[in-house]
CSV table of C-alpha atoms and ligand atoms in Angstrom, one decimal:
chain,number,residue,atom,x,y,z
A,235,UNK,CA,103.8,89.4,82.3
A,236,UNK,CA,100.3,89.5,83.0
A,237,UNK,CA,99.0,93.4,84.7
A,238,UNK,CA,97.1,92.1,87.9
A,239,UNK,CA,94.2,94.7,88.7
A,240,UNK,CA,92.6,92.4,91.8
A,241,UNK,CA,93.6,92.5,95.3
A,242,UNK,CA,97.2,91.1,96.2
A,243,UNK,CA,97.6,88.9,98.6
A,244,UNK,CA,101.2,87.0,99.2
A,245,UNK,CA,99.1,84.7,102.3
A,246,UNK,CA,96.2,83.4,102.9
A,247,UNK,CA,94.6,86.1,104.9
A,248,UNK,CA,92.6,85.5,108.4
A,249,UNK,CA,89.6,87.7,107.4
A,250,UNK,CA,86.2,86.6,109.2
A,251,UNK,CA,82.6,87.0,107.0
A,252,UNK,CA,79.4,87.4,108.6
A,253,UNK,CA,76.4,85.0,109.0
A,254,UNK,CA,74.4,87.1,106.6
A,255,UNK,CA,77.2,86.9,103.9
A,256,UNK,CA,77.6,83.4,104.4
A,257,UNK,CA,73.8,83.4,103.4
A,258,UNK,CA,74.2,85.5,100.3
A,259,UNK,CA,77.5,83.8,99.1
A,260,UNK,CA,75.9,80.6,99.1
A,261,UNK,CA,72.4,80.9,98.4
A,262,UNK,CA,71.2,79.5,101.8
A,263,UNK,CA,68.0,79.0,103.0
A,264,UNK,CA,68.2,79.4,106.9
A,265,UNK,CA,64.7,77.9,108.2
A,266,UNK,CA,65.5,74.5,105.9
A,267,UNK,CA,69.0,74.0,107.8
A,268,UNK,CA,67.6,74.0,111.5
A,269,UNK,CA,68.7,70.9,112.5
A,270,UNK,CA,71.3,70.0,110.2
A,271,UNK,CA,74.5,69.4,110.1
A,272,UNK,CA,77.0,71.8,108.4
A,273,UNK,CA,80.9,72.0,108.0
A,274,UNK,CA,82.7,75.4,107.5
A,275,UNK,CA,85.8,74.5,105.9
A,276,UNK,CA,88.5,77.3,106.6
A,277,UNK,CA,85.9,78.8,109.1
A,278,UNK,CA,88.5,81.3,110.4
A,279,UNK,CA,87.4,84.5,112.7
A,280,UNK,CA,84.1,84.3,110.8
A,281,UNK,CA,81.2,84.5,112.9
A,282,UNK,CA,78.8,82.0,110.7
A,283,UNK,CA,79.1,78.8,112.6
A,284,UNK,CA,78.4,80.8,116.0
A,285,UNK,CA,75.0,82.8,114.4
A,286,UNK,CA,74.2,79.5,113.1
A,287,UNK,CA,74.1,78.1,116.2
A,288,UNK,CA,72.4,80.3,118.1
A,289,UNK,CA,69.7,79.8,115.1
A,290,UNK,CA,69.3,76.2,115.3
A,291,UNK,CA,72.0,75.2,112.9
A,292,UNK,CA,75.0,72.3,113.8
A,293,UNK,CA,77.7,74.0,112.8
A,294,UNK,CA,81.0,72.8,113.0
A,295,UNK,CA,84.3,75.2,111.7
A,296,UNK,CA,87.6,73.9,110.9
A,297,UNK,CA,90.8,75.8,110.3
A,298,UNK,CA,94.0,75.5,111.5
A,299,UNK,CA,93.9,78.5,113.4
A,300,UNK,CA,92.2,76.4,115.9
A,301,UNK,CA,94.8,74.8,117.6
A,302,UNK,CA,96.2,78.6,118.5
A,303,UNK,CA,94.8,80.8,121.3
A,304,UNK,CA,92.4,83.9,121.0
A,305,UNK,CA,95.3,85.8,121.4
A,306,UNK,CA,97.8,85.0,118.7
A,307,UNK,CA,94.5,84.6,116.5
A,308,UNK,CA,94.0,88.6,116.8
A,309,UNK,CA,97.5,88.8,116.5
A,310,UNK,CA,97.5,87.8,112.9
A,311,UNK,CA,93.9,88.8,112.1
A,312,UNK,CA,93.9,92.4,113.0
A,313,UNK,CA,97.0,93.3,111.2
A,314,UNK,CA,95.6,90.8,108.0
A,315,UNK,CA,92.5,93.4,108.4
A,316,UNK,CA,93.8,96.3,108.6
A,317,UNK,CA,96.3,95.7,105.3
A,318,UNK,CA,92.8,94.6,103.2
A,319,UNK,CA,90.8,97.8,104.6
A,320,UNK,CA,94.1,99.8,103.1
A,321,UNK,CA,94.2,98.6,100.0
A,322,UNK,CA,90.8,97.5,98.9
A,323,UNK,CA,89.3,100.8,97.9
A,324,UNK,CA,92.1,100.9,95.0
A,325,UNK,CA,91.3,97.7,93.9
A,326,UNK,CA,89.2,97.4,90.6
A,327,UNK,CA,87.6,94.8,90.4
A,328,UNK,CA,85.8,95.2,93.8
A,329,UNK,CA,82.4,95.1,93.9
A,330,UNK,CA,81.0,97.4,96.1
A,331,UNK,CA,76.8,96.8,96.2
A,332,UNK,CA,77.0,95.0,99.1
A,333,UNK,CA,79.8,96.6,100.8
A,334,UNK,CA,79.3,100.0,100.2
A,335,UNK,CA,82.7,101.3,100.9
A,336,UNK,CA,85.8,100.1,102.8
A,337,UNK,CA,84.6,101.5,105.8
A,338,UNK,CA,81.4,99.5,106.2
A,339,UNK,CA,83.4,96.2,104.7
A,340,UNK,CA,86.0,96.8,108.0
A,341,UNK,CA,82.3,97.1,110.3
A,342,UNK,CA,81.5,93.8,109.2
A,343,UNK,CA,84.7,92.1,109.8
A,344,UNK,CA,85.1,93.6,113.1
A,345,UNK,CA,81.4,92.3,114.0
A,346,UNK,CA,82.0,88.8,112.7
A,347,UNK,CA,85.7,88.4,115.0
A,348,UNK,CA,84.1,89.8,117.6
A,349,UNK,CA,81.3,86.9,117.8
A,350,UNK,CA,83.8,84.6,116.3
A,351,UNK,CA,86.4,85.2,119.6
A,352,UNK,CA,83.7,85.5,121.8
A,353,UNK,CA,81.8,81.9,120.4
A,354,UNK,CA,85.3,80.6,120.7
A,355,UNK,CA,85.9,80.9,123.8
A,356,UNK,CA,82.0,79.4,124.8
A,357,UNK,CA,82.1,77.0,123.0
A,358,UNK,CA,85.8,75.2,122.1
A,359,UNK,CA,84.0,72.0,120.5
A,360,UNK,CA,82.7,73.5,117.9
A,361,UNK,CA,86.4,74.5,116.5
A,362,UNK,CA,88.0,71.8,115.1
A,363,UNK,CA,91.4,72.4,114.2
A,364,UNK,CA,93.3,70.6,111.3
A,365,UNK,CA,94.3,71.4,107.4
A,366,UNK,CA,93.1,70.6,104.0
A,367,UNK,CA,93.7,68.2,101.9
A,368,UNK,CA,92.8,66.4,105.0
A,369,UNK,CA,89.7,66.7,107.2
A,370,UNK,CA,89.4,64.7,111.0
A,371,UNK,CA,85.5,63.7,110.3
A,372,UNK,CA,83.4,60.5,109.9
A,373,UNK,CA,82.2,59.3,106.3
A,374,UNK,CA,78.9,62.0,106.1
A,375,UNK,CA,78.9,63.1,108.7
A,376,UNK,CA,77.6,66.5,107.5
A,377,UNK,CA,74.7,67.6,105.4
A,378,UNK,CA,76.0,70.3,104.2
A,379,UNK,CA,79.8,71.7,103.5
A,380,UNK,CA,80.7,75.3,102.9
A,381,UNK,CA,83.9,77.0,101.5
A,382,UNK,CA,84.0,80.5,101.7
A,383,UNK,CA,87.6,82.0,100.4
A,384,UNK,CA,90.0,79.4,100.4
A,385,UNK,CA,89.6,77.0,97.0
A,386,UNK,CA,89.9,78.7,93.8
A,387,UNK,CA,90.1,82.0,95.3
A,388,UNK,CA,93.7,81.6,96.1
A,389,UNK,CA,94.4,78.9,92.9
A,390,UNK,CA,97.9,81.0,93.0
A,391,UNK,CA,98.7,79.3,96.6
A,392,UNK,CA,97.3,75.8,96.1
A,393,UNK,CA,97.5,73.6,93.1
A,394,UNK,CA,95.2,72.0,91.4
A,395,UNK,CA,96.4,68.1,93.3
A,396,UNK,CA,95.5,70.3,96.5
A,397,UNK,CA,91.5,71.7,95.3
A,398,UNK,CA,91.5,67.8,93.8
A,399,UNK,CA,92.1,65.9,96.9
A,400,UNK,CA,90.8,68.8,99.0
A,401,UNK,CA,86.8,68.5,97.4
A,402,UNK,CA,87.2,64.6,97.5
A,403,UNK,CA,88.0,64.9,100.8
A,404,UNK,CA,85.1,67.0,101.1
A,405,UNK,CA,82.7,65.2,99.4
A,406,UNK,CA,83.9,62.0,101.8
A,407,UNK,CA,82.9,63.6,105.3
A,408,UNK,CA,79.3,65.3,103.2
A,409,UNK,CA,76.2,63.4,102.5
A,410,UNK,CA,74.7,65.8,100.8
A,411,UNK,CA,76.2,68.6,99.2
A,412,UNK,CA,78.9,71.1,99.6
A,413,UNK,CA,79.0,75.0,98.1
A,414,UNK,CA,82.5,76.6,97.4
A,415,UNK,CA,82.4,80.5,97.1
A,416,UNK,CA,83.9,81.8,95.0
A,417,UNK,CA,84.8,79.9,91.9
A,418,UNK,CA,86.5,83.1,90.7
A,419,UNK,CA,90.3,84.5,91.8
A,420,UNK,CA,91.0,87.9,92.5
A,421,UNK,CA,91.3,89.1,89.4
A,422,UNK,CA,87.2,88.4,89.0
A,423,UNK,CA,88.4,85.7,86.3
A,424,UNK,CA,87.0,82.0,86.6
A,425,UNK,CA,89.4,79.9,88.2
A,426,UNK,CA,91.0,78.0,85.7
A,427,UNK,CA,90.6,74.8,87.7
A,428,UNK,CA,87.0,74.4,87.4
A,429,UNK,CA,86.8,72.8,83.7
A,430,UNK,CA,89.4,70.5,85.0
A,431,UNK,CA,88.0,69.5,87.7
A,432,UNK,CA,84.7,68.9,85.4
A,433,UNK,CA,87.0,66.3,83.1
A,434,UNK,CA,88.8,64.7,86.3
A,435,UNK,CA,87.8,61.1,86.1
A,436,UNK,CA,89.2,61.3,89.9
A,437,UNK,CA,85.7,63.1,90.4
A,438,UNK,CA,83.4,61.2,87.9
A,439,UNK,CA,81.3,60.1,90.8
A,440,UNK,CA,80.6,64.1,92.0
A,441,UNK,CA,77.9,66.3,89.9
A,442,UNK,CA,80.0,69.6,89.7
A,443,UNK,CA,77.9,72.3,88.5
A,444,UNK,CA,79.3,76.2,88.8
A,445,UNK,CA,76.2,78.5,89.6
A,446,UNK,CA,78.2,81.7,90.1
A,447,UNK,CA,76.3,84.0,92.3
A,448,UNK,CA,77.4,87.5,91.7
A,449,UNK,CA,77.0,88.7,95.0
B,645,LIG,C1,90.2,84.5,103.8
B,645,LIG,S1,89.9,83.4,105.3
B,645,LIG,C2,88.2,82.9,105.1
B,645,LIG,C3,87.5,82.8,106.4
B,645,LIG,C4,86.1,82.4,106.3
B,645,LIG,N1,85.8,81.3,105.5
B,645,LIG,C5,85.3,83.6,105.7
B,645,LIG,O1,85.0,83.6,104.5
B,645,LIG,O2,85.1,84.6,106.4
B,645,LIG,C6,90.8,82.0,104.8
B,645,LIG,C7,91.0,80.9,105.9
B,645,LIG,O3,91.6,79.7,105.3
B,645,LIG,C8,92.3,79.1,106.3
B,645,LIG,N2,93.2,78.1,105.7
B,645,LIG,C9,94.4,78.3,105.2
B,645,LIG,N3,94.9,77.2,104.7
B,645,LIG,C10,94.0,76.2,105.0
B,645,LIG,C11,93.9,74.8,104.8
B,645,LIG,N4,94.9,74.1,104.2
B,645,LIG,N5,92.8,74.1,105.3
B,645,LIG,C12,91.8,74.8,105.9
B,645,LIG,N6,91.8,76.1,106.1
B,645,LIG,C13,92.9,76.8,105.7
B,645,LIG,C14,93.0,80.3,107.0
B,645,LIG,O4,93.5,80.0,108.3
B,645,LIG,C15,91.9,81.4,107.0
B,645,LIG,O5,91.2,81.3,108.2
């Protein structure tokens, strides 16, 4: 049996990132996206689509959490929170450059659900809710597509038909380009479905290319 070192996770947790680690994650350049249009696949309590906004950026976030209300949101995100902030500081193969310590990491979560729940209840329209392998959009309708903790990070949860379908999907509803962070799992190892992605004639017509920022 393999000895897991990463963090263990038996769901999908409702964890919310920051504009500013959406930027480092995925190598984005800010002042060349005003005006665009950008999907945040599995947006969740993060707070990127509303600080996008505010700079300029069309951002629309999609998550199934989106059809509940603030309240049963919190009610699963602040107990998902509060289990990670536990935990994390054990958990080896944490890198902690950005983060500092657990402490700071649980700052910027709270920051990012506090403008997440406060955006949400602004502005509604810019939540759409729904699930992959299936997205509700027109045929490019974005720019831009961003995955930040869903695909490949939890490759133990979905199968490799699900990240398959889910980036054609994807790659329908962008016209240019989408990022996925990260393309490792928890245990800081590659996921293993990247090289089959790579060979899947279902995706001949995509160029995937891993550029593995090691925020
Ligand atoms: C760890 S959170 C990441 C949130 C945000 N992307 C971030 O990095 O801050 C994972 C999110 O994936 C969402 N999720 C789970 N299954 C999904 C699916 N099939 N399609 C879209 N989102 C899903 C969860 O509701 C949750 O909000």
């Amino acid at each position: 049996m393999q000895n897991k070192r990463g963090l263990q996770l038996d769901r999908v947790v409702l964890l919310g990132r920051t504009f500013e680690e959406y930027r480092r994650y995925f190598l984005l350049e800010p002042e060349k996206l005003i005006g665009k249009t950008v999907l945040d696949v599995a947006g969740g309590v993060s707070s990127f689509c509303a600080e996008a906004n505010d700079l300029g950026i069309k951002v629309t976030a999609f998550d199934p959490i989106y059809s509940l209300s603030r309240e049963k949101i919190r009610e699963r995100s602040d107990p998902d929170l509060e289990s990670v902030y536990r935990t994390i500081g054990l958990v080896p193969t944490y890198r902690w450059g950005f983060y500092k310590n657990p402490d700071y990491m649980r700052t910027l979560r709270e920051r990012a659900s506090a403008i997440f729940f406060s955006d949400f209840k602004i502005h509604p329209q810019r939540y759409v809710a729904g699930e992959l392998s299936r997205l509700p959009f027109t045929d490019g309708e974005f720019d831009l597509t961003l995955v930040s903790y869903l695909l490949f990070a939890y490759q133990d949860r979905f199968d490799y038909e699900f990240h398959r379908d889910s980036i054609l999907e994807i790659m329908l509803v962008t016209r240019v380009e989408a990022r996925i962070y990260p393309t490792m799992t928890f245990e800081a190892q590659p996921s293993e479905y990247i090289p089959m992605l790579q060979a899947d004639p279902a995706l001949r017509r995509l160029r995937v290319h891993r550029n593995e920022n090691r925020f």
